[in-house]
Amino acid sequence: MDADGLSYGAYVLQHHHEALVKAWQMVRTAVEDSTTEPFVRAHGEKAYTYYGKIEGMNELTQKAMAGVSVPLLRAVLGYGYYGFVGGDGCGGVKVERDW
């Protein structure tokens, strides 16, 4: 975990959740017939709908996305990236550079 509380831990937990592991088993079928995504084949509904019914899964998903997205954006934009704060930048992204 970094100083901002970001970690890849939530991402790892999310991607080892039983429902997603079951969907991975459907990838070959989805490649052979791409009309339906693997998660829908495994569970009969889209991932966000499915996970929305599981308490705490939305929070885990948000932490997972922040844990991988923010470090990536900091690497691309520089360590002045603070997320979506105000409207002081490109699409609401505030970037402060030291150079």
Coordinates of C-alpha atoms in Angstrom, one line a residue:
M1 CA 0.0 0.0 0.0
D2 CA 1.3 3.4 -0.9
A3 CA 1.1 6.7 1.0
D4 CA -2.4 7.3 -0.5
G5 CA -3.7 4.0 0.6
L6 CA -3.6 2.5 -3.0
S7 CA -2.7 -1.1 -3.5
Y8 CA -2.9 -3.9 -6.0
G9 CA -4.5 -6.1 -3.3
A10 CA -8.1 -5.3 -4.1
Y11 CA -7.4 -5.9 -7.8
V12 CA -6.0 -9.4 -7.0
L13 CA -8.9 -10.2 -4.7
Q14 CA -11.4 -9.1 -7.4
H15 CA -9.8 -11.2 -10.1
H16 CA -9.7 -14.2 -7.9
H17 CA -13.4 -13.9 -6.9
E18 CA -15.3 -17.1 -7.6
A19 CA -17.6 -15.5 -10.2
L20 CA -14.8 -14.2 -12.3
V21 CA -12.8 -17.5 -12.1
K22 CA -16.0 -19.3 -13.4
A23 CA -16.2 -16.8 -16.3
W24 CA -12.6 -17.5 -17.3
Q25 CA -13.7 -21.1 -18.0
M26 CA -16.0 -19.7 -20.7
V27 CA -13.3 -17.8 -22.6
R28 CA -12.7 -20.6 -25.2
T29 CA -16.4 -20.8 -25.9
A30 CA -16.6 -17.0 -26.3
V31 CA -13.8 -17.0 -28.7
E32 CA -15.5 -19.7 -30.8
D33 CA -18.8 -17.8 -30.6
S34 CA -18.3 -14.1 -29.8
T35 CA -22.0 -13.2 -29.5
T36 CA -21.9 -13.4 -25.7
E37 CA -19.1 -12.4 -23.3
P38 CA -17.7 -15.1 -21.0
F39 CA -19.2 -13.6 -17.8
V40 CA -22.7 -13.6 -19.2
R41 CA -22.2 -17.2 -20.4
A42 CA -21.2 -18.2 -16.9
H43 CA -23.8 -16.2 -14.9
G44 CA -26.5 -15.1 -17.3
E45 CA -26.0 -11.4 -16.6
K46 CA -23.3 -8.8 -17.0
A47 CA -20.6 -8.5 -14.3
Y48 CA -21.7 -5.1 -13.0
T49 CA -25.3 -6.4 -12.5
Y50 CA -24.1 -9.6 -10.9
Y51 CA -21.6 -7.9 -8.6
G52 CA -24.1 -5.2 -7.7
K53 CA -26.1 -7.8 -5.9
I54 CA -23.1 -8.8 -3.7
E55 CA -22.6 -6.6 -0.7
G56 CA -19.2 -5.0 -0.7
M57 CA -18.3 -6.0 -4.2
N58 CA -18.9 -2.5 -5.6
E59 CA -16.5 -1.0 -3.1
L60 CA -13.9 -3.7 -3.9
T61 CA -14.2 -3.0 -7.6
Q62 CA -13.7 0.7 -7.0
K63 CA -10.6 0.1 -4.9
A64 CA -9.3 -2.3 -7.5
M65 CA -9.7 0.2 -10.3
A66 CA -8.2 3.0 -8.3
G67 CA -5.3 0.7 -7.2
V68 CA -4.3 0.1 -10.8
S69 CA -5.5 3.3 -12.5
V70 CA -4.0 6.0 -10.3
P71 CA -0.4 4.6 -10.3
L72 CA -0.6 4.1 -14.1
L73 CA -1.9 7.7 -14.6
R74 CA 0.8 9.0 -12.3
A75 CA 3.4 7.2 -14.4
V76 CA 2.0 8.6 -17.6
L77 CA 1.2 12.1 -16.4
G78 CA 3.8 12.5 -13.7
Y79 CA 3.4 12.4 -10.0
G80 CA 1.4 15.6 -10.0
Y81 CA -1.7 13.5 -10.8
Y82 CA -4.3 13.8 -8.0
G83 CA -7.4 12.3 -9.6
F84 CA -10.5 14.1 -10.7
V85 CA -10.5 17.3 -8.6
G86 CA -12.2 20.4 -9.9
G87 CA -12.3 21.4 -13.5
D88 CA -8.7 22.6 -13.8
G89 CA -7.4 20.4 -16.5
C90 CA -8.2 18.0 -19.3
G91 CA -11.7 16.7 -18.6
G92 CA -11.5 17.6 -14.9
V93 CA -8.1 16.0 -14.3
K94 CA -5.9 18.2 -12.3
V95 CA -2.2 17.8 -13.2
E96 CA 0.6 19.7 -11.5
R97 CA 4.0 19.3 -12.9
D98 CA 7.3 20.3 -11.4
W99 CA 9.0 20.6 -14.8

